[in-house]
Short mmCIF file of C-alpha atoms and ligand atoms in Angstrom, two decimals:
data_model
loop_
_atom_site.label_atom_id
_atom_site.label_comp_id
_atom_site.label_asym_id
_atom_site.label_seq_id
_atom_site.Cartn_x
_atom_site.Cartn_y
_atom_site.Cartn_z
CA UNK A 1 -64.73 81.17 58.26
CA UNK A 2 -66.44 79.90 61.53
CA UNK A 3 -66.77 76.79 59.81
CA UNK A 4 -63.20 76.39 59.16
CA UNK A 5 -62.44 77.20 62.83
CA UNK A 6 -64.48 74.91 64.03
CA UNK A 7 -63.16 72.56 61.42
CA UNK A 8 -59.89 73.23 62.89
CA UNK A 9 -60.32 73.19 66.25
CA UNK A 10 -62.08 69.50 65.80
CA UNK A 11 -59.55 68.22 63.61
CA UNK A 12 -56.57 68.67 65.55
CA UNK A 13 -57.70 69.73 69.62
CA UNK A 14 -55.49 71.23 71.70
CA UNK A 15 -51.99 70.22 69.77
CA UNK A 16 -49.81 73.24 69.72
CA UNK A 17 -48.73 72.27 65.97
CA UNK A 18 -51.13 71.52 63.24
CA UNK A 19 -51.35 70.92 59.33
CA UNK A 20 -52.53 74.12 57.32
CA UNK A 21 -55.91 74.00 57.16
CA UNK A 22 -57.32 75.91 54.46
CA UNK A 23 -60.65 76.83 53.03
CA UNK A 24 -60.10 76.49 49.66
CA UNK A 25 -57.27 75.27 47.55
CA UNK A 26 -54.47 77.96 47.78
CA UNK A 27 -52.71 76.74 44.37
CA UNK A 28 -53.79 76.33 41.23
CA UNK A 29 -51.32 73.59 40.59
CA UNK A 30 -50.39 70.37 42.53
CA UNK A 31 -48.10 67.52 42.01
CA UNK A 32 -50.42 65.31 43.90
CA UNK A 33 -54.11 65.52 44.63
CA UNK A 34 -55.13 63.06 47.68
CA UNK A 35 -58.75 62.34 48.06
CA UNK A 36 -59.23 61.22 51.87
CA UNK A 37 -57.62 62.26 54.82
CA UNK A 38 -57.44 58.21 56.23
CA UNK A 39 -54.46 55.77 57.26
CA UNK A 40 -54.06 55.80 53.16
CA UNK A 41 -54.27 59.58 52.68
CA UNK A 42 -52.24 60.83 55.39
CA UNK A 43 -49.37 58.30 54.68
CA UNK A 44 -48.92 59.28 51.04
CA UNK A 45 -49.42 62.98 51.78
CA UNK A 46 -46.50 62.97 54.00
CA UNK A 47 -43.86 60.45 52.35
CA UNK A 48 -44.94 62.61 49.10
CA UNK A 49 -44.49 65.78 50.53
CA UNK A 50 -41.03 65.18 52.98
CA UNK A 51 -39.44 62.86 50.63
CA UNK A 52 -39.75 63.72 47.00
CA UNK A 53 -40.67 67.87 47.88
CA UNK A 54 -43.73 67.12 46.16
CA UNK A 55 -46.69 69.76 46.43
CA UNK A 56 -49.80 67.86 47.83
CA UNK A 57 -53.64 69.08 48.46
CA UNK A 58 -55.09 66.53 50.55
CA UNK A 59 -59.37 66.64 50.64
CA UNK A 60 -61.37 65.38 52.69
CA UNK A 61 -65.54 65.78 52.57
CA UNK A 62 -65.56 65.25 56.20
CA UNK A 63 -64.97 68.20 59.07
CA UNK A 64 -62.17 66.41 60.07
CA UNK A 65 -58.73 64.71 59.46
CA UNK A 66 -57.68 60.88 60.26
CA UNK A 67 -60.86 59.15 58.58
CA UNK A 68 -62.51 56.42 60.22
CA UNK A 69 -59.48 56.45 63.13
CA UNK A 70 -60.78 59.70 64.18
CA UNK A 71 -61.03 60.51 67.80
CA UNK A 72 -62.16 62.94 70.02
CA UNK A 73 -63.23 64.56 73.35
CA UNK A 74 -66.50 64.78 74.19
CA UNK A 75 -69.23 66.29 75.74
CA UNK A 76 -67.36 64.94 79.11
CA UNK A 77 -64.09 65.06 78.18
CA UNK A 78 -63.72 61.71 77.67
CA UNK A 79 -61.92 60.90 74.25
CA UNK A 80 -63.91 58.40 72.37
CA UNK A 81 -63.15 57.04 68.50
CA UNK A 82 -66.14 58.34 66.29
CA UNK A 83 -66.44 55.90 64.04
CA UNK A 84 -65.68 52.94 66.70
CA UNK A 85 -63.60 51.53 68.53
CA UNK A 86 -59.50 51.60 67.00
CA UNK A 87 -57.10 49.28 68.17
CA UNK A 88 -54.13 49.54 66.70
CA UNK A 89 -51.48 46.54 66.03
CA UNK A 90 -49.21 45.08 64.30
CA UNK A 91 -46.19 42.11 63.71
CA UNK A 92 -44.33 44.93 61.06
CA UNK A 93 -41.56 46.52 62.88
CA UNK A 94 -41.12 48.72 59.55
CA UNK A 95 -45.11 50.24 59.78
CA UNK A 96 -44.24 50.33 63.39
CA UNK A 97 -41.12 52.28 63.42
CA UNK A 98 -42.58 54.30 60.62
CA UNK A 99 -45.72 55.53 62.94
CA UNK A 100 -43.69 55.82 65.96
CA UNK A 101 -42.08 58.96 64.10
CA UNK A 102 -45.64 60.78 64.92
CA UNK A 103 -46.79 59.73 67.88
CA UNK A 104 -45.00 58.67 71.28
CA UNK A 105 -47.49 54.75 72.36
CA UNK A 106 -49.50 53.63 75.17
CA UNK A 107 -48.85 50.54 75.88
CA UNK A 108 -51.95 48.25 75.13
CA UNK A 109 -53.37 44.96 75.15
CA UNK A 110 -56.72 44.41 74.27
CA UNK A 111 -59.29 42.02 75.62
CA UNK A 112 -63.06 41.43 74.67
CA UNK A 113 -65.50 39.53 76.23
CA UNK A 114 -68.18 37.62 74.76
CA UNK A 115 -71.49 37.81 76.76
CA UNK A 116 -72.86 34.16 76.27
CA UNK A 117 -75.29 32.28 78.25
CA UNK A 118 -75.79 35.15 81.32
CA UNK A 119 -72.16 34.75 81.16
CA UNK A 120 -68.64 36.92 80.64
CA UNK A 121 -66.11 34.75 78.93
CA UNK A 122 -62.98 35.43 76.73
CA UNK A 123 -63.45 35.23 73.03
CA UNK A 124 -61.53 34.47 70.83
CA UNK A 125 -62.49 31.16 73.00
CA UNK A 126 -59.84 29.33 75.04
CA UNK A 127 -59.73 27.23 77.92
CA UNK A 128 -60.69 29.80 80.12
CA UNK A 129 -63.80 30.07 77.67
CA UNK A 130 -64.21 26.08 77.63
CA UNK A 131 -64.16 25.48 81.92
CA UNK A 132 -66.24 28.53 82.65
CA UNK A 133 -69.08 27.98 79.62
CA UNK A 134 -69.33 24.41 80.30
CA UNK A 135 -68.19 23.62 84.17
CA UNK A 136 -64.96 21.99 82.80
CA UNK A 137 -61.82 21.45 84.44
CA UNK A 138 -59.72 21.23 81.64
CA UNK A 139 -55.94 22.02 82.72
CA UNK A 140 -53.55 21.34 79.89
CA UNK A 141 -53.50 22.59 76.33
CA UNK A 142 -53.46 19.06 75.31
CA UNK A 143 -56.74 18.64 77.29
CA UNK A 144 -58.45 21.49 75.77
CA UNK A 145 -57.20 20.64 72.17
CA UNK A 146 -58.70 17.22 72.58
CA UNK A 147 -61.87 18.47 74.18
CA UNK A 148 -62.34 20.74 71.11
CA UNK A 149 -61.30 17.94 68.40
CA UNK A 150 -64.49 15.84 69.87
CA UNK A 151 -66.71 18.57 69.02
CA UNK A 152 -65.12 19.21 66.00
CA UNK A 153 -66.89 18.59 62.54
CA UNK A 154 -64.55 17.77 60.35
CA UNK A 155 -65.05 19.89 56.83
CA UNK A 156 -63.62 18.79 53.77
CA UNK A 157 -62.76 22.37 51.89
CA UNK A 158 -63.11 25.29 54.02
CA UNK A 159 -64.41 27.92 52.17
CA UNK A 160 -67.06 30.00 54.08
CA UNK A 161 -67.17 31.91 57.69
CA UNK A 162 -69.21 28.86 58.69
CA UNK A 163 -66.47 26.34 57.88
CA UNK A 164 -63.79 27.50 59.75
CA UNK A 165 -65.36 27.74 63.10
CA UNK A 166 -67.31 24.35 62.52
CA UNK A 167 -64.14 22.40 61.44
CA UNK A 168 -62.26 23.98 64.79
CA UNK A 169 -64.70 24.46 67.02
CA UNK A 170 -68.04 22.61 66.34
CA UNK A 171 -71.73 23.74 65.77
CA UNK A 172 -72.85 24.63 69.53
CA UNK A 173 -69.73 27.05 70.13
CA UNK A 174 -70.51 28.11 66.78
CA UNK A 175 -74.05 29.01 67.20
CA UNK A 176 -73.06 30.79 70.96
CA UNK A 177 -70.18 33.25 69.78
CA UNK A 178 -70.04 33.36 65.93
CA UNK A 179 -73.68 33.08 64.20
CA UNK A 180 -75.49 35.25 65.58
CA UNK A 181 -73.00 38.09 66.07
CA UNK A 182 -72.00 37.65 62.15
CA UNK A 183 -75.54 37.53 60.88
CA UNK A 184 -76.16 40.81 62.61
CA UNK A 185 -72.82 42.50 61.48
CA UNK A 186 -72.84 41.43 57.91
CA UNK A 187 -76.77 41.21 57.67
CA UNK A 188 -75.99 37.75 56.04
CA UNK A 189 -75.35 34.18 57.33
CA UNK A 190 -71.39 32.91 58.22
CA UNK A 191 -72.30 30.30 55.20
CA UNK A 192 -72.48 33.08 53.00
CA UNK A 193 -69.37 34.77 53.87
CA UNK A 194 -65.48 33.95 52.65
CA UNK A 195 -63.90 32.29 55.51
CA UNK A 196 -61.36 35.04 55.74
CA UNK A 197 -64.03 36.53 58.08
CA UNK A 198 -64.46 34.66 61.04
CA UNK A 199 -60.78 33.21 60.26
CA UNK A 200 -59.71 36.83 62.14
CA UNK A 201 -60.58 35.51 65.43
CA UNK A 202 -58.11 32.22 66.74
CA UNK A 203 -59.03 29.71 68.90
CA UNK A 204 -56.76 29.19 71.71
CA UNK A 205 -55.93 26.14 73.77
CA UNK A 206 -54.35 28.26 76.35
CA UNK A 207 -55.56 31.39 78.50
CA UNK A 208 -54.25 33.96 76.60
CA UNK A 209 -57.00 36.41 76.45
CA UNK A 210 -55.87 39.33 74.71
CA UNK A 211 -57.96 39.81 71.28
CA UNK A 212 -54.67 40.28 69.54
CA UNK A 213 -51.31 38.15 69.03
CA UNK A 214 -49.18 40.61 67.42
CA UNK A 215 -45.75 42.27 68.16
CA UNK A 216 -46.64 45.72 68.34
CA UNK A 217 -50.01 46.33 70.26
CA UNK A 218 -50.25 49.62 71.58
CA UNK A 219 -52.38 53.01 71.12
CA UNK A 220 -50.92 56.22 70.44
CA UNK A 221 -50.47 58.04 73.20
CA UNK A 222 -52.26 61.71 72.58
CA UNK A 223 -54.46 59.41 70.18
CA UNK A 224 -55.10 58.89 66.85
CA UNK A 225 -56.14 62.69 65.31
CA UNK A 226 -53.10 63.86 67.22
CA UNK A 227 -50.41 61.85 65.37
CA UNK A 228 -52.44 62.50 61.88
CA UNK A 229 -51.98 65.95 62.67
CA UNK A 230 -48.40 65.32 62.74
CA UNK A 231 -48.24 63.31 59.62
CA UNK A 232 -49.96 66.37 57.84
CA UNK A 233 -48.17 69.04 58.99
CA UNK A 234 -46.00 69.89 56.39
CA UNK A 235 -45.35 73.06 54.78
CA UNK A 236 -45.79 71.44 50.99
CA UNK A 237 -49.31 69.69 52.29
CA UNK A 238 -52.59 71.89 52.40
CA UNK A 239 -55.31 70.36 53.23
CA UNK A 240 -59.40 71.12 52.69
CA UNK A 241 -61.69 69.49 54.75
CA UNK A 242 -65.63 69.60 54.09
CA UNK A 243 -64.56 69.19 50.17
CA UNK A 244 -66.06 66.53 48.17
CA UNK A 245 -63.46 65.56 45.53
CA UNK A 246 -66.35 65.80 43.30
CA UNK A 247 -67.19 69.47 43.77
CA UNK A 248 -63.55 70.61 43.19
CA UNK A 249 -62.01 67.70 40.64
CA UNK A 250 -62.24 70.36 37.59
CA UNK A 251 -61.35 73.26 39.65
CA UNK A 252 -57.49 71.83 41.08
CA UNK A 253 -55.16 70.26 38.74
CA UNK A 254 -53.09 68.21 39.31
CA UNK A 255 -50.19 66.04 37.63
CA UNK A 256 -51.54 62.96 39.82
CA UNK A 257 -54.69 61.84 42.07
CA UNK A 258 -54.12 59.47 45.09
CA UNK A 259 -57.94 58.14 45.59
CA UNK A 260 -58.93 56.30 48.68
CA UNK A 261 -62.72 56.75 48.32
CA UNK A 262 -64.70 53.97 47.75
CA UNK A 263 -63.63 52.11 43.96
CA UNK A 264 -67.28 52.21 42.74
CA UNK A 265 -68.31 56.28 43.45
CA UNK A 266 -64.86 57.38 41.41
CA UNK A 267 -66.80 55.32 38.55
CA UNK A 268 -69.76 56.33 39.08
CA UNK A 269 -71.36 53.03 40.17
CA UNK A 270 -70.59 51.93 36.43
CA UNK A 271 -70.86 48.05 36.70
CA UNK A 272 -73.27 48.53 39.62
CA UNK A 273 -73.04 49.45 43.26
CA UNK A 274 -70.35 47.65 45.41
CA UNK A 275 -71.96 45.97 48.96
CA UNK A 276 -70.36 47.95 51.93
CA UNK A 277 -71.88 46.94 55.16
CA UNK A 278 -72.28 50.38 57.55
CA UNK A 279 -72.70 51.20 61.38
CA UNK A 280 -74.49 53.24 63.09
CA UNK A 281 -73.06 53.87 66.50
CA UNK A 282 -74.75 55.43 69.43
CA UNK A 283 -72.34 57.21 71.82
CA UNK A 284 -73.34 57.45 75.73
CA UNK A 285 -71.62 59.41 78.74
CA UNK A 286 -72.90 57.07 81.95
CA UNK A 287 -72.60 59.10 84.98
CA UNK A 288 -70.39 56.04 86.96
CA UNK A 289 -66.46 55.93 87.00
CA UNK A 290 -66.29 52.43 85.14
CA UNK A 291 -69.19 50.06 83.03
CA UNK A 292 -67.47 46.88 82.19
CA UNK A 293 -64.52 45.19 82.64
CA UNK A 294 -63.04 45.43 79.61
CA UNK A 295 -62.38 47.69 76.60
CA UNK A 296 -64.87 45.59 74.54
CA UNK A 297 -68.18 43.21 75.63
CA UNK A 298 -69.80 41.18 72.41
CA UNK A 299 -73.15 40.22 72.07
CA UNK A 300 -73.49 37.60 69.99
CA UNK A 301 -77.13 37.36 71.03
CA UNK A 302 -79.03 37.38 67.66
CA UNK A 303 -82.10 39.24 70.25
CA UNK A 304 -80.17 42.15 70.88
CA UNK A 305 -79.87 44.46 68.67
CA UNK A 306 -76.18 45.84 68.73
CA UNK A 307 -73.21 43.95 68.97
CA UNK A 308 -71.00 45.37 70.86
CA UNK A 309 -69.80 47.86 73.44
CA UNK A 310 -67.08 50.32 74.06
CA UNK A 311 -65.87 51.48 76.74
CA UNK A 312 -62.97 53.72 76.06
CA UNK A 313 -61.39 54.31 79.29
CA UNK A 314 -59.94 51.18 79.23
CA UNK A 315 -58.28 52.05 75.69
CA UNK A 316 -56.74 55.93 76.58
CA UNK A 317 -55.97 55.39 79.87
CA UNK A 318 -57.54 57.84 81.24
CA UNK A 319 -58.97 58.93 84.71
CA UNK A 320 -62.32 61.02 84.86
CA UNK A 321 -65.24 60.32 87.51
CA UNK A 322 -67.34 58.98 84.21
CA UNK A 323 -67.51 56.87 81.50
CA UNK A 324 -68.03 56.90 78.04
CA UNK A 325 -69.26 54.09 75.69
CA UNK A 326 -70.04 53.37 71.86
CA UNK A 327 -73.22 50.70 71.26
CA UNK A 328 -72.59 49.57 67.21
CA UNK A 329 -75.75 48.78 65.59
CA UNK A 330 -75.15 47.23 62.00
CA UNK A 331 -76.85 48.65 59.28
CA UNK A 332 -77.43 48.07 55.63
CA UNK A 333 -77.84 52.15 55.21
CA UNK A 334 -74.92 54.71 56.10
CA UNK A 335 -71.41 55.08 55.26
CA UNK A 336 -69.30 52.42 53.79
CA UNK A 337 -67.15 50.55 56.49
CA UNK A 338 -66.55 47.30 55.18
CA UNK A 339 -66.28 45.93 51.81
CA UNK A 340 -68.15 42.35 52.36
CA UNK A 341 -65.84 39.86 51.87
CA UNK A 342 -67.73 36.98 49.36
CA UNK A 343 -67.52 35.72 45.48
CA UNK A 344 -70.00 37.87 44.00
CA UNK A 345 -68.44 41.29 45.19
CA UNK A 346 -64.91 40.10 44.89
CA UNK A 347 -66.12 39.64 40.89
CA UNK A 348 -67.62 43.20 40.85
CA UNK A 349 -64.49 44.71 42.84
CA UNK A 350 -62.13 43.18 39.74
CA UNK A 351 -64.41 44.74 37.19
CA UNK A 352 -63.47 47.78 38.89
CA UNK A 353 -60.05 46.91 39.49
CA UNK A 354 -59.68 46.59 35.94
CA UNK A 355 -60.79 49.67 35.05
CA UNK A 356 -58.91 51.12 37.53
CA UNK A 357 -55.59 49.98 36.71
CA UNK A 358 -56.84 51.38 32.87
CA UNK A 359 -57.20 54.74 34.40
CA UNK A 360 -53.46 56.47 34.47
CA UNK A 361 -52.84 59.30 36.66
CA UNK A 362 -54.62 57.99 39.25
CA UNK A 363 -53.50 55.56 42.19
CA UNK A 364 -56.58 53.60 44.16
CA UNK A 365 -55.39 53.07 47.86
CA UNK A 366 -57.16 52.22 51.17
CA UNK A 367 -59.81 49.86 52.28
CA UNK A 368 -62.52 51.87 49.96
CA UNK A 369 -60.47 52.19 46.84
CA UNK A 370 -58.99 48.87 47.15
CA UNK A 371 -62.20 46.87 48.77
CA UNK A 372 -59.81 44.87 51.14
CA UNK A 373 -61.00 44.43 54.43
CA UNK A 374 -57.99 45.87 55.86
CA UNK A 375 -56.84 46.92 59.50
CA UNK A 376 -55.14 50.06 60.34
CA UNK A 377 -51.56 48.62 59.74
CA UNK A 378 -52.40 46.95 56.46
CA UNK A 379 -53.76 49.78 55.05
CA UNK A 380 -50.29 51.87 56.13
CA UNK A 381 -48.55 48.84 54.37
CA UNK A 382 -50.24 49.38 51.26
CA UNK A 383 -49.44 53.16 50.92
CA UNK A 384 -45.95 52.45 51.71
CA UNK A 385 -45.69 49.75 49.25
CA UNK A 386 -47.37 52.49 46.92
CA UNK A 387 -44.63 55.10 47.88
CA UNK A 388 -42.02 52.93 47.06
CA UNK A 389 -43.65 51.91 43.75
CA UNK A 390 -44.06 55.51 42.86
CA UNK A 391 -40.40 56.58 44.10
CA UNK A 392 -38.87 53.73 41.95
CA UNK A 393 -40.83 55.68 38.79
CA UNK A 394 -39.57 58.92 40.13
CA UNK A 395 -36.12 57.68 40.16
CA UNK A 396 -36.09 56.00 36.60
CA UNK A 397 -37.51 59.06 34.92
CA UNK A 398 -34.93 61.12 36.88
CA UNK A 399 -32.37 58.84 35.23
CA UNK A 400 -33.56 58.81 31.89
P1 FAD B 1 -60.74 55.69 55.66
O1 FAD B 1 -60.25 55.80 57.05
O2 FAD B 1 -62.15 55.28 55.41
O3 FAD B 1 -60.45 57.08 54.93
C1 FAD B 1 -61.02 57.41 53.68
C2 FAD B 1 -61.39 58.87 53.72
O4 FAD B 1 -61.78 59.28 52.41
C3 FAD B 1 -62.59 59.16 54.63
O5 FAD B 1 -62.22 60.07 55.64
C4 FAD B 1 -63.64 59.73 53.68
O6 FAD B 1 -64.40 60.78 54.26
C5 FAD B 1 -62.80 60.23 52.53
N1 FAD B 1 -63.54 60.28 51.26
C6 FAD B 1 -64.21 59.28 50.66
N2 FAD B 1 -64.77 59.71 49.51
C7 FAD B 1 -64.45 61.02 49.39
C8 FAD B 1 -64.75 62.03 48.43
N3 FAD B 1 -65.50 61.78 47.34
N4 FAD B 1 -64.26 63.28 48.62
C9 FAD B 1 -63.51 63.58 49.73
N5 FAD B 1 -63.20 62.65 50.67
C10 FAD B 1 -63.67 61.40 50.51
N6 FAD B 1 -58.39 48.63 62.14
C11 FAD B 1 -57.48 48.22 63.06
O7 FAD B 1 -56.31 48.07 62.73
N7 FAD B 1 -57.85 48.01 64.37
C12 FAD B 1 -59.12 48.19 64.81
O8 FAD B 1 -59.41 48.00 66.00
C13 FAD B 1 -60.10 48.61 63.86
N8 FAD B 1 -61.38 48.80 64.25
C14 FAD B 1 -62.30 49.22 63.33
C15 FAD B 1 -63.60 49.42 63.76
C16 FAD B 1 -64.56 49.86 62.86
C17 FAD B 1 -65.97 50.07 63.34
C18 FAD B 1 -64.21 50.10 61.50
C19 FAD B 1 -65.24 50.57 60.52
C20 FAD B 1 -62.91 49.90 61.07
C21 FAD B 1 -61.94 49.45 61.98
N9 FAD B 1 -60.61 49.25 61.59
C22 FAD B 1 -59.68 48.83 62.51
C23 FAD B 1 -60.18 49.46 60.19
C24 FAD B 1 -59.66 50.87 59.94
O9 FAD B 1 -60.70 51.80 60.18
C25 FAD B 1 -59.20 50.98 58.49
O10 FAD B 1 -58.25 49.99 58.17
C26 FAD B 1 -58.57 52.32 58.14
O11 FAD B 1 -59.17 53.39 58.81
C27 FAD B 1 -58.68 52.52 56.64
O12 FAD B 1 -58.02 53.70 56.25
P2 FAD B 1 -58.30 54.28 54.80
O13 FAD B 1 -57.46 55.49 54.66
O14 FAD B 1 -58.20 53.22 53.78
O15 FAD B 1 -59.87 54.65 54.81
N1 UDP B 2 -67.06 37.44 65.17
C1 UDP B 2 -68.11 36.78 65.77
N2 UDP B 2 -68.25 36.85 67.13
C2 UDP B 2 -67.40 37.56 67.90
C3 UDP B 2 -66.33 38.25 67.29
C4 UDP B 2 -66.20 38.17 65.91
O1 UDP B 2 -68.92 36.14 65.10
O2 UDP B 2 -67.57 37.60 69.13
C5 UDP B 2 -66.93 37.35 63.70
C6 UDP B 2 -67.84 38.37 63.00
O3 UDP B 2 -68.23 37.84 61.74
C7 UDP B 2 -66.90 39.54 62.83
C8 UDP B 2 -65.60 38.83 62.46
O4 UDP B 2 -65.61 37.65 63.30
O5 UDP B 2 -67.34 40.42 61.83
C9 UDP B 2 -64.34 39.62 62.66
O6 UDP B 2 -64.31 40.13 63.99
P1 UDP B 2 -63.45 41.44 64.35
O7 UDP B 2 -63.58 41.66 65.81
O8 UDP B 2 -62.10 41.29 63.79
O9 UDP B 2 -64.27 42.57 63.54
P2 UDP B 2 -64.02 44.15 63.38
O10 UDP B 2 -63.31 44.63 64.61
O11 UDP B 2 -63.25 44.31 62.12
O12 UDP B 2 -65.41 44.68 63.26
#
């Protein structure tokens, strides 16, 4: 019972509502078991639930709801994201609207330095980047596009991390920001990596230096464990965290399993283990009001260890006489973050894919389940698109 106080109390703060909690699962029957309490989870649990009346059990092995978006106060009372830094954004005015019903925003652009040469410049790189690296006086887009096209190396097919920055950027910007930084995160080298990678970060011409070019940028405004409370709390959802889906599979039935694990544990590593790259992320109170100028400071340096800093302040908001930060050390060990995004896995992922889709009665959503290096709004995309897929079947057995 203390544990599921605790439990409680860390899963969903101060919030004068919350989802039912519950130690163990109250039914013995549900119309929908959800395995992970993530963007994937907590969407289908509550279209599920409020539009089709469906009875839903939501697990989670962790002590807390919202999976890797979770967030939390602490030791200062400084809210900081667990699991790293969450920035939330989007160009879908439909996942936008459809958030918005469970949280009220902050308004938020984000900006990241790159620290590069004893210096502080923008990345993604743009003209600011250019004058300040290289004591340029570059003043038009046109004169920064054609500065960049004579370092350019020209690549036939662009298929790797390597090629994209090479072809847009050339080889010395490409050793400063992007090598060293991806051959710490990924543990392997850009040239080894689908180009989908790197391909996340533009290259400007301008000065915009927000990280982000989307429509919708903002962060909710209570933050991110607040508005999953809201999503879950709904009379038809229970929901047992500390459960491993595992340990209570045989125990609940249920007429269908929403799984947003990782693909290759539901199997039981079958074909073989999938690569996930982990983190592990040390999390420091400094006793000073502010660290760094921004949100986010990179360090592509391939001599230091981590590769980045958080500084969350600068994300919430929010005042207090010290600071909190997140160092990310990549690690090989740990949980799974990110699916790694090359041939070889993307063959093992369809194995698994195929036996998934051969498995009825249960639906594999999520980055995990669906090994899709997916951000926060993609992965509420897919379990919308999954909702709809699942309401259509609804309606047609209905009719028939
Ligand atoms: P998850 O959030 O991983 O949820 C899956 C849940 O399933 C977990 O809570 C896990 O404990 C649970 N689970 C797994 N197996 C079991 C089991 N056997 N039994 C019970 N429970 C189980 N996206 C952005 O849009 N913007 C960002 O700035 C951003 N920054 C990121 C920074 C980092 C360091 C990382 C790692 C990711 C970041 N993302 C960001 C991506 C974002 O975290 C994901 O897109 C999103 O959280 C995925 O949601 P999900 O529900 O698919 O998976
Ligand atoms: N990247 C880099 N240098 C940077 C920023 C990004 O090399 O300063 C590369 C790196 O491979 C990274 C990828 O671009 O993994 C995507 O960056 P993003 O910030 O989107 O990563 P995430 O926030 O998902 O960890």
């Amino acid at each position: 019972h203390a544990r599921m106080a605790a439990c409680v109390a860390q899963a969903v703060g101060s919030r004068p509502t919350a989802p039912s909690i519950i130690a163990s699962h109250k039914h013995d029957y549900y119309d929908y078991l959800i395995v992970g309490a993530g963007f994937a989870g907590a969407t289908l649990a509550e279209r599920l639930a409020s539009q089709h009346d469906a009875k839903v059990l939501v697990v989670d092995k962790r002590p807390h709801i919202a999976g890797n978006a979770y967030d939390r106060p602490d030791e200062a009372g400084i809210l900081i994201h667990q699991y790293g830094p969450h920035i939330f954004h989007t160009n879908s005015d439909e996942i936008f609207a459809y958030l918005s019903q469970f949280t009220a925003w902050r308004p938020y652009e984000h900006r990241v330095l790159a620290q590069v040469r004893d210096k502080l410049v923008p990345i993604p790189i743009n003209r600011t980047t250019l004058n300040a690296l290289f004591d340029l006086d570059l003043r038009t887009e046109e004169e920064a596009a054609d500065y960049l096209a004579s370092r350019a190396e020209p690549v036939d097919t662009i298929v790797t991390s390597e090629d994209v920055v090479i072809s847009a950027v050339g080889r010395e910007l490409y050793e400063l920001f992007f090598q060293g930084y991806t051959r710490k995160q990924w543990g392997i080298d850009p040239s080894d990596l689908d180009k989908a990678v790197t391909a996340r970060i533009p290259t400007r011409t301008n000065t915009d230096d927000r990280y982000f070019g989307d429509k919708h940028q903002a962060m909710p405004a209570d933050g991110f464990t607040a508005m999953f409370a809201n999503m879950l709390n709904h009379p038809n959802i229970d929901l047992m965290l500390g459960t491993d889906f595992k340990d209570i599979r045989k125990a609940v039935r249920a007429d269908h399993i929403i799984y947003t694990g990782p693909v290759d544990e539901y199997f039981d590593f079958r074909f073989g283990k999938l690569p996930y790259r982990s983190l592990r992320f040390e999390h420091k109170v400094l006793d000073t009001a502010q660290h760094q100028p921004v949100a986010v400071v990179n360090y592509p340096d391939p001599d230091v260890p981590y590769t980045r800093i958080t500084e969350y302040k600068h994300l919430t908001g929010q005042t207090h006489e010290k600071t909190s930060l997140t160092y990310e050390y990549p690690s090989a060990e740990g949980d799974p973050y990110y699916p790694i995004p090359r041939p070889e896995n993307q063959a093992l992922y369809k194995r698994y894919e195929a036996l998934a889709d051969a498995t009825p009665g249960v639906t594999f959503v999520g980055r995990l389940a669906t090994y899709r290096y997916y951000n926060m709004d993609q992965v509420v995309g897919q379990a919308l698109a999954t909702f709809r897929r699942l309401d259509e079947k609804r309606k047609s057995l209905l009719a028939s």
